[in-house]
Amino acid sequence: MTERVQVHEPFVDPAQQHAADMLGMYIFLASEIMLFGGLFAVLFVCRLLHPQEIAAASKELHLWIGGINTAILLTSSLAVAIAVQLARQGSRRAVAISLAAAAALGAGFLILKAVEYRLEYSDGLLPGFSTASKFANPATHLFMNIYLIATVLHAVHLSIGILLLAGLVWKLLRRSLQVPKRASVIAVSGLYWHLVDVIWIFLYPALYLIR
Amino acid sequence: MTSDHMVDAASHPAQPGIAETAEERVSYLRAGHTLGSWLFTSDHKRIAILYFISVTFFFFVGGAAATLMRADLLTPQADLLSDEGYNRAFTLHGVIMVWFFLIPSIPNTFGNFLVPLMIGARDLAFPRLNLLSWYIYMLGGLFTIYVLIAGGVDTGWTFYTPLSSMFANGNVVLAATAVFIVGFSSILTGLNFIVTIHKLRAPGMTWGRLPLFIWSLYATSLILVLATPILSVTLALIAAERLFGIGVFNPSLGGDPLLYQHLFWFYSHPAVYIMVLPALGVVSELVAAAARKPVFGYQFVAGSSIAIAAIGFLVWGHHMFVAGQSAYASAIFSFLSLAVAVPSGIKVYNWTATLYKGQISLDPPFLFAMSFIGLFVVGGLTGVILAMLAVDVHVHDTYFVVAHFHYIMVGGTVSAYFGALHYWWPKIIGRRYSLAWGRLSAALIFLGFNLTFFPQFLLGYLGMPRRYHVYPPEFQVLHVLSTAGASILGVAYLLPFTYLFYSMRYGKPAGANPWEATGLEWSIPSPPPKHNFAERPTVTRAPYDYTIEYEESDD
Amino acid sequence: MNGFLSLWPDRASAYAAQLDTLLAGFTVVIVLLSAPVFILIVVFAIKYRRGRPANRKHPVTRNVWLEISWSIVPFVLMLCFYVWATKLFFDLHHPPADALEIDVVAKQWMWKFQHPGGQREINELHVPIDQPVRLTMASQDVIHSLYIPALRMKQDVVPGRYTDMWFKAGKPGTYLLTCAEFCGTQHARMGGHLIAMSQADYARWLEASTTDLTLAAQGAELFRSRGCSGCHGPSATVHAPNLAGIYGKPVPLEDGQVVTANDQYIRDSILLPQQQIAAGYPHIMPSFQNVLGEDDVLKLIAYIKSLSDTGEGSPNREGASK
Amino acid sequence: MHVVRPLIFVWAALMSLLALTIAASFALTGPLSLVTSMGVATVKAVLVYWFFMHLREEGGLIRLAAIAGIAWLMIFFFLALADYATRSSS
């Protein structure tokens, strides 16, 4: 099972390929930032138009669940960052373990998020889904709609991230991904994971901590 | 595949076409001739051809909608189309022309073909991503065709809320989905170009030696990557608003309809530069080749592409001067819109200066380039008129605006597209076409275009609103002129496809460099071999390094 | 108008003439800026045509000062026009205090106008000349745009808020009035006429189309019939703000902000009462969103305005005082 | 372990910032709350980008690509704010 450092067609050397992969991923992340940025813009404009109502709605959200989830994602990012360092040193099993830990933390986030949706549903917070709505005011409805769209979009991104990490773990265990030769693959995938974390870092205060 | 095998399959021996050349036999065109070898290729040149075919298809679909509209506008009454029919025609015309023709036109065909050739690379940085981007484009295209068959959509290409989110009865969600999908194709293409231009330049191909077409594509790609996601999320919100009534753009639910316009134009104004920047790059190439001289002020022309892309993000509010935007914000946007005219002006003046003391050729590509400059000047300066606040209050949403952006997008981008087609066709196909027919179609397009759209400036100032097919009778004469021009234009657009297609078999072999131009793409055989360069080129010379004849002087 | 072919639109106001002057001046500038390009391209294409002998000695390929000057000079020229056009634009946003106030309600696909005297018309707007007219515009459904080419003016009419526009017609006549923002199926048919008349004619027209009640009186009628007076009336037992004299005054809100009780605030209070609640009052006002149309709301505003004796707004509204 | 230790410090800093922002949400209201919470979030994001996402070791180009998205977003926020902040309410 010896593997050459794979250099794809247009590249002439691995360094060039790594640089291109990193740049490509960073540019992709820039476009992801713009995607979520549109939602943030919508959120801030609504907040500007209805400051009181939206602060009131925000207070109804489960601040502590969101906080724990933030901590979970930050920890998962740590695991991914460690995995990248370990990959450069070539400890295959340790890389697989820390990536698996990160993916598991991500899954934990999703489970907790599902619990939170469930609570919000029974509280009558989720518009359109709850039978008896707690809010009479359209602006609070609006806020809950934006909350739902933003968190679901984030959850979709996180799920993709979990699949990505799980795939890497699988390949590492099957030895079809070699470290440290292809540590670059783990670094580039890690970037995506961290961005999903960064987006949550902004979503959390923007949604839960409006006062 | 062996090349012998291909000779049999690729041409019918009974035809008296010119026999296949040695270059063709080893070219990318003959590297596999099954349908699968095209549909699953990762060769940027073949993907460019795939785009060329699909983009051309949508150009004629969008053109058909325009034909219906112009025919209906012959008379002040509605006699060809119903109200609904007309609304659906202009919506589809806009959606198809903007997202399925203009935005992908030059970048995805000529950009795909030329970026690696011009910078001396084997392919784009992510070849499979490039193919994926074509499939995404086609998926979006299929949705659009489905919308067309299912009865169309009647919101205008701008999808303004609350009309689109609550009142329109067409297939708004499907149409938004189509545009949403095609957006990802744009993002992936932009990403691919940026990484390629940064990381795959041949040794010696410094930023100061990059062809200006590459500079303009780089600027375009920045916009593609940074602006398109905003459109995606906005369209998703429209769909959510329509399906679930979330209320973001609905004032009775606490939302703001103007927020939609901010988001939409934050994408769509830069999108105008997505459409025109590649055209500016093409014209820089063509002007230099036409004059056989280096482009005057290379640094300014290159820098102005980047400046246009950057300032282009700061001006979107000029679409909202009468929309209820704050007057102070309007004043800021008006000022910034004037600023974006400066880099555009630099380009035009520099092209003119390039021609000075040149060896000017009037072959078809160069005629297209010169008509581009003329039409772009008219379009650009009428754009400055529109940026003037009080004037815009009068002519906003009238035919003046329609004429203005058609001068930029049709007079500008489409002329450059045809210019590029005539310039690089011998490279792409390896055959020469009839120059006389080329000159004729360039002249016809210029004539037909002006006859179609110049009367619309007058109509607009007279007060003819856009998106009207019933109008006061005093506007009829100008409308008839416009329709007459459109019929010339329609024929003129079809013409090149006949003689270019004809040249594929009957044209003379082009040779590596039929225009005697500089640039790496002309240093390899036509059509290019599958692997582009036999060995990785090293660049040692400045761009547009034409030999200037100092000695030829007597008067 | 109605000629075979017109090449310049009617001018119905002094402002239209000013705008035409601005445009003519600017056209001269852009012709000056672009003529060199057109002329030189043709001249160069002939003079330096390939194969034609010409002096091609010492061609320049860059000249930074030249390039800077052809960037800066046009920009400075344009800036002068920017200042001019922006000044005109800001004038459009500052209506004179003595303007005649007319309400406009746009809906798919008609224009409804309400005069202060209570006269209502559809797709026709009668106005006196030589008197500033201010239109307060609301939309019942989608975005529309009131466009009167002869005045060189348009303004979008946005649902959920009031936009306004003012003008002073100078020449009697009948002018086109259209919708400029695409608003659905019959957008192209959503038009009518502006009829500018001498002040005497306008007075006669008002007389002939007089209704029983002024706009404010119609508002007062609604105020009773819709039950507003039950809470906001003088004898109400419910704790609700007294609306007499409130128009144009500052209103302290629950959250400590202070807003002015203008048209927009009163509209929002009727249709979206859970927002911007006045300090010290319970949240009990129901929304009238599905009950009152925009034209009704404008009548109520006229009524509430008429309760204010400060002289705010136009004298024409004052005539309807209860 | 020496390559991992700095990462753990960064993680600890992130967790303290999380605690800080939650605490601030109980103390502050209105614009001050917005500025604080977004400021803390920005610091957290910078930490993640700089240490976890390798910006510390990458060249200028990658750093430029990393801030491009945010910078462009700020253009939108500021110019859109120019409208919302100065819109007259009538």
Coordinates of N, CA and C in Angstrom, one line a residue, chain B residues 10-94:
Chain B
A10 N -15.5 10.7 -38.4 CA -15.8 12.1 -38.3 C -16.2 12.8 -39.5
S11 N -15.8 12.3 -40.7 CA -16.2 13.1 -41.9 C -16.8 12.1 -42.9
H12 N -17.7 12.5 -43.6 CA -18.3 11.7 -44.7 C -17.4 11.9 -45.9
P13 N -16.9 10.9 -46.4 CA -15.9 11.1 -47.6 C -16.6 11.6 -48.8
A14 N -17.9 11.4 -48.9 CA -18.6 11.9 -50.2 C -18.6 13.4 -50.3
Q15 N -18.5 14.1 -49.2 CA -18.6 15.5 -49.2 C -17.3 16.1 -49.7
P16 N -17.4 17.1 -50.5 CA -16.1 17.7 -51.1 C -15.5 18.7 -50.1
G17 N -15.6 18.5 -48.8 CA -15.0 19.4 -47.9 C -13.5 19.3 -48.0
I18 N -12.8 20.2 -47.3 CA -11.4 20.2 -47.3 C -10.9 19.1 -46.3
A19 N -10.0 18.3 -46.7 CA -9.6 17.1 -45.9 C -9.1 17.5 -44.6
E20 N -9.2 16.6 -43.7 CA -8.8 16.8 -42.3 C -7.2 17.1 -42.3
T21 N -6.9 18.1 -41.5 CA -5.4 18.4 -41.5 C -4.8 17.6 -40.4
A22 N -3.4 17.6 -40.4 CA -2.7 16.9 -39.5 C -2.9 17.4 -38.1
E23 N -3.1 18.8 -38.0 CA -3.3 19.4 -36.7 C -4.6 18.9 -36.1
E24 N -5.6 18.8 -37.0 CA -6.9 18.4 -36.5 C -6.9 17.0 -36.0
R25 N -6.1 16.2 -36.7 CA -6.1 14.8 -36.3 C -5.7 14.6 -34.8
V26 N -4.8 15.4 -34.4 CA -4.3 15.3 -33.0 C -5.0 16.3 -32.0
S27 N -6.0 17.0 -32.5 CA -6.5 18.1 -31.7 C -7.5 17.5 -30.7
Y28 N -7.9 18.4 -29.8 CA -8.9 18.1 -28.8 C -10.2 17.7 -29.4
L29 N -10.5 18.2 -30.6 CA -11.8 17.9 -31.3 C -11.9 16.4 -31.6
R30 N -10.7 15.8 -31.9 CA -10.8 14.4 -32.4 C -10.3 13.5 -31.3
A31 N -10.1 14.0 -30.1 CA -9.7 13.1 -29.0 C -10.9 12.4 -28.4
G32 N -11.4 11.5 -29.1 CA -12.6 10.8 -28.7 C -13.8 11.4 -29.4
H33 N -14.7 10.6 -30.0 CA -15.8 11.2 -30.7 C -17.1 10.6 -30.3
T34 N -17.1 9.9 -29.2 CA -18.4 9.4 -28.8 C -19.1 10.5 -28.0
L35 N -20.4 10.4 -27.9 CA -21.2 11.4 -27.1 C -20.6 11.4 -25.7
G36 N -20.3 10.3 -25.1 CA -19.8 10.2 -23.8 C -18.4 10.9 -23.7
S37 N -17.6 10.9 -24.7 CA -16.3 11.6 -24.6 C -16.5 13.1 -24.5
W38 N -17.7 13.6 -25.0 CA -18.0 15.0 -24.8 C -18.7 15.3 -23.5
L39 N -19.7 14.4 -23.1 CA -20.5 14.7 -21.9 C -19.7 14.4 -20.6
F40 N -18.7 13.6 -20.7 CA -17.9 13.3 -19.5 C -16.5 13.8 -19.5
T41 N -16.3 14.8 -20.4 CA -14.9 15.3 -20.6 C -14.6 16.2 -19.4
S42 N -13.3 16.3 -19.1 CA -12.9 17.4 -18.2 C -12.0 18.3 -18.9
D43 N -11.9 18.2 -20.2 CA -11.1 19.1 -20.9 C -11.8 20.5 -21.1
H44 N -11.1 21.5 -20.6 CA -11.7 22.9 -20.6 C -12.2 23.3 -22.0
K45 N -11.5 22.8 -23.0 CA -11.8 23.2 -24.4 C -13.1 22.6 -24.8
R46 N -13.3 21.3 -24.4 CA -14.6 20.7 -24.8 C -15.7 21.2 -23.9
I47 N -15.4 21.5 -22.7 CA -16.5 22.1 -21.8 C -16.9 23.5 -22.4
A48 N -15.9 24.2 -23.0 CA -16.2 25.5 -23.6 C -17.2 25.2 -24.8
I49 N -17.0 24.2 -25.5 CA -17.8 23.9 -26.7 C -19.2 23.5 -26.2
L50 N -19.3 22.8 -25.1 CA -20.6 22.4 -24.5 C -21.3 23.7 -24.1
Y51 N -20.6 24.6 -23.5 CA -21.3 25.8 -23.1 C -21.7 26.6 -24.3
F52 N -20.8 26.6 -25.3 CA -21.1 27.4 -26.5 C -22.4 26.9 -27.1
I53 N -22.6 25.6 -27.2 CA -23.8 25.1 -27.8 C -25.1 25.5 -26.9
S54 N -24.9 25.3 -25.6 CA -26.1 25.5 -24.8 C -26.4 27.0 -24.7
V55 N -25.4 27.8 -24.6 CA -25.6 29.3 -24.5 C -26.2 29.8 -25.7
T56 N -25.8 29.3 -26.9 CA -26.3 29.7 -28.2 C -27.8 29.3 -28.2
F57 N -28.1 28.1 -27.8 CA -29.5 27.7 -27.7 C -30.4 28.7 -27.0
F58 N -29.9 29.0 -25.8 CA -30.7 29.9 -24.9 C -30.8 31.4 -25.5
F59 N -29.7 31.8 -26.2 CA -29.7 33.1 -26.9 C -30.9 33.1 -27.9
F60 N -31.1 32.0 -28.6 CA -32.2 32.1 -29.6 C -33.5 31.9 -28.9
V61 N -33.6 31.1 -27.8 CA -34.9 31.1 -27.1 C -35.3 32.4 -26.6
G62 N -34.3 33.1 -25.9 CA -34.6 34.5 -25.4 C -34.9 35.4 -26.6
G63 N -34.2 35.2 -27.7 CA -34.4 36.1 -28.9 C -35.8 35.9 -29.4
A64 N -36.3 34.6 -29.3 CA -37.7 34.4 -29.8 C -38.7 35.1 -29.0
A65 N -38.5 35.2 -27.7 CA -39.4 36.0 -26.8 C -39.3 37.4 -27.2
A66 N -38.1 37.9 -27.5 CA -38.0 39.3 -27.9 C -38.7 39.6 -29.2
T67 N -38.6 38.6 -30.1 CA -39.2 38.8 -31.4 C -40.8 38.9 -31.3
L68 N -41.3 38.1 -30.4 CA -42.8 38.2 -30.1 C -43.1 39.6 -29.6
M69 N -42.3 40.1 -28.6 CA -42.6 41.3 -28.0 C -42.5 42.5 -29.1
R70 N -41.4 42.5 -29.9 CA -41.3 43.5 -30.9 C -42.4 43.5 -31.9
A71 N -42.9 42.3 -32.2 CA -44.0 42.2 -33.2 C -45.2 42.8 -32.5
D72 N -45.5 42.4 -31.3 CA -46.7 42.9 -30.6 C -46.6 44.5 -30.5
L73 N -45.4 45.0 -30.4 CA -45.3 46.5 -30.1 C -45.5 47.3 -31.4
L74 N -45.7 46.6 -32.6 CA -45.9 47.3 -33.8 C -47.1 48.2 -33.7
T75 N -48.1 47.8 -33.0 CA -49.3 48.7 -33.0 C -49.6 49.0 -31.5
P76 N -50.2 50.1 -31.3 CA -50.5 50.6 -29.9 C -51.4 49.6 -29.2
Q77 N -52.2 48.8 -29.9 CA -53.1 47.9 -29.2 C -52.4 46.6 -29.0
A78 N -53.1 45.8 -28.2 CA -52.5 44.4 -28.0 C -53.1 43.5 -29.0
D79 N -52.4 43.2 -30.1 CA -53.1 42.4 -31.1 C -52.4 41.0 -31.2
L80 N -51.2 40.9 -30.8 CA -50.6 39.6 -31.0 C -50.6 38.8 -29.7
L81 N -50.3 39.5 -28.6 CA -50.2 38.8 -27.3 C -51.2 39.4 -26.4
S82 N -51.7 38.5 -25.5 CA -52.6 39.0 -24.4 C -51.7 39.7 -23.4
D83 N -52.4 40.4 -22.4 CA -51.6 41.0 -21.3 C -50.7 40.0 -20.7
E84 N -51.3 38.9 -20.3 CA -50.5 37.8 -19.6 C -49.4 37.4 -20.5
G85 N -49.7 37.1 -21.8 CA -48.7 36.6 -22.7 C -47.5 37.6 -22.8
Y86 N -47.8 38.9 -22.9 CA -46.7 39.8 -23.1 C -45.9 39.8 -21.8
N87 N -46.5 39.8 -20.7 CA -45.8 39.8 -19.4 C -44.9 38.6 -19.3
R88 N -45.4 37.5 -19.7 CA -44.6 36.3 -19.6 C -43.5 36.3 -20.6
A89 N -43.7 36.9 -21.8 CA -42.7 37.0 -22.8 C -41.5 37.8 -22.3
F90 N -41.8 39.0 -21.7 CA -40.6 39.8 -21.3 C -40.0 39.3 -20.1
T91 N -40.7 38.6 -19.2 CA -40.1 37.9 -18.1 C -39.1 36.9 -18.5
L92 N -39.6 36.0 -19.4 CA -38.7 34.9 -19.9 C -37.5 35.5 -20.7
H93 N -37.8 36.5 -21.5 CA -36.7 37.2 -22.2 C -35.6 37.6 -21.2
G94 N -36.1 38.3 -20.2 CA -35.1 38.8 -19.2 C -34.4 37.6 -18.5

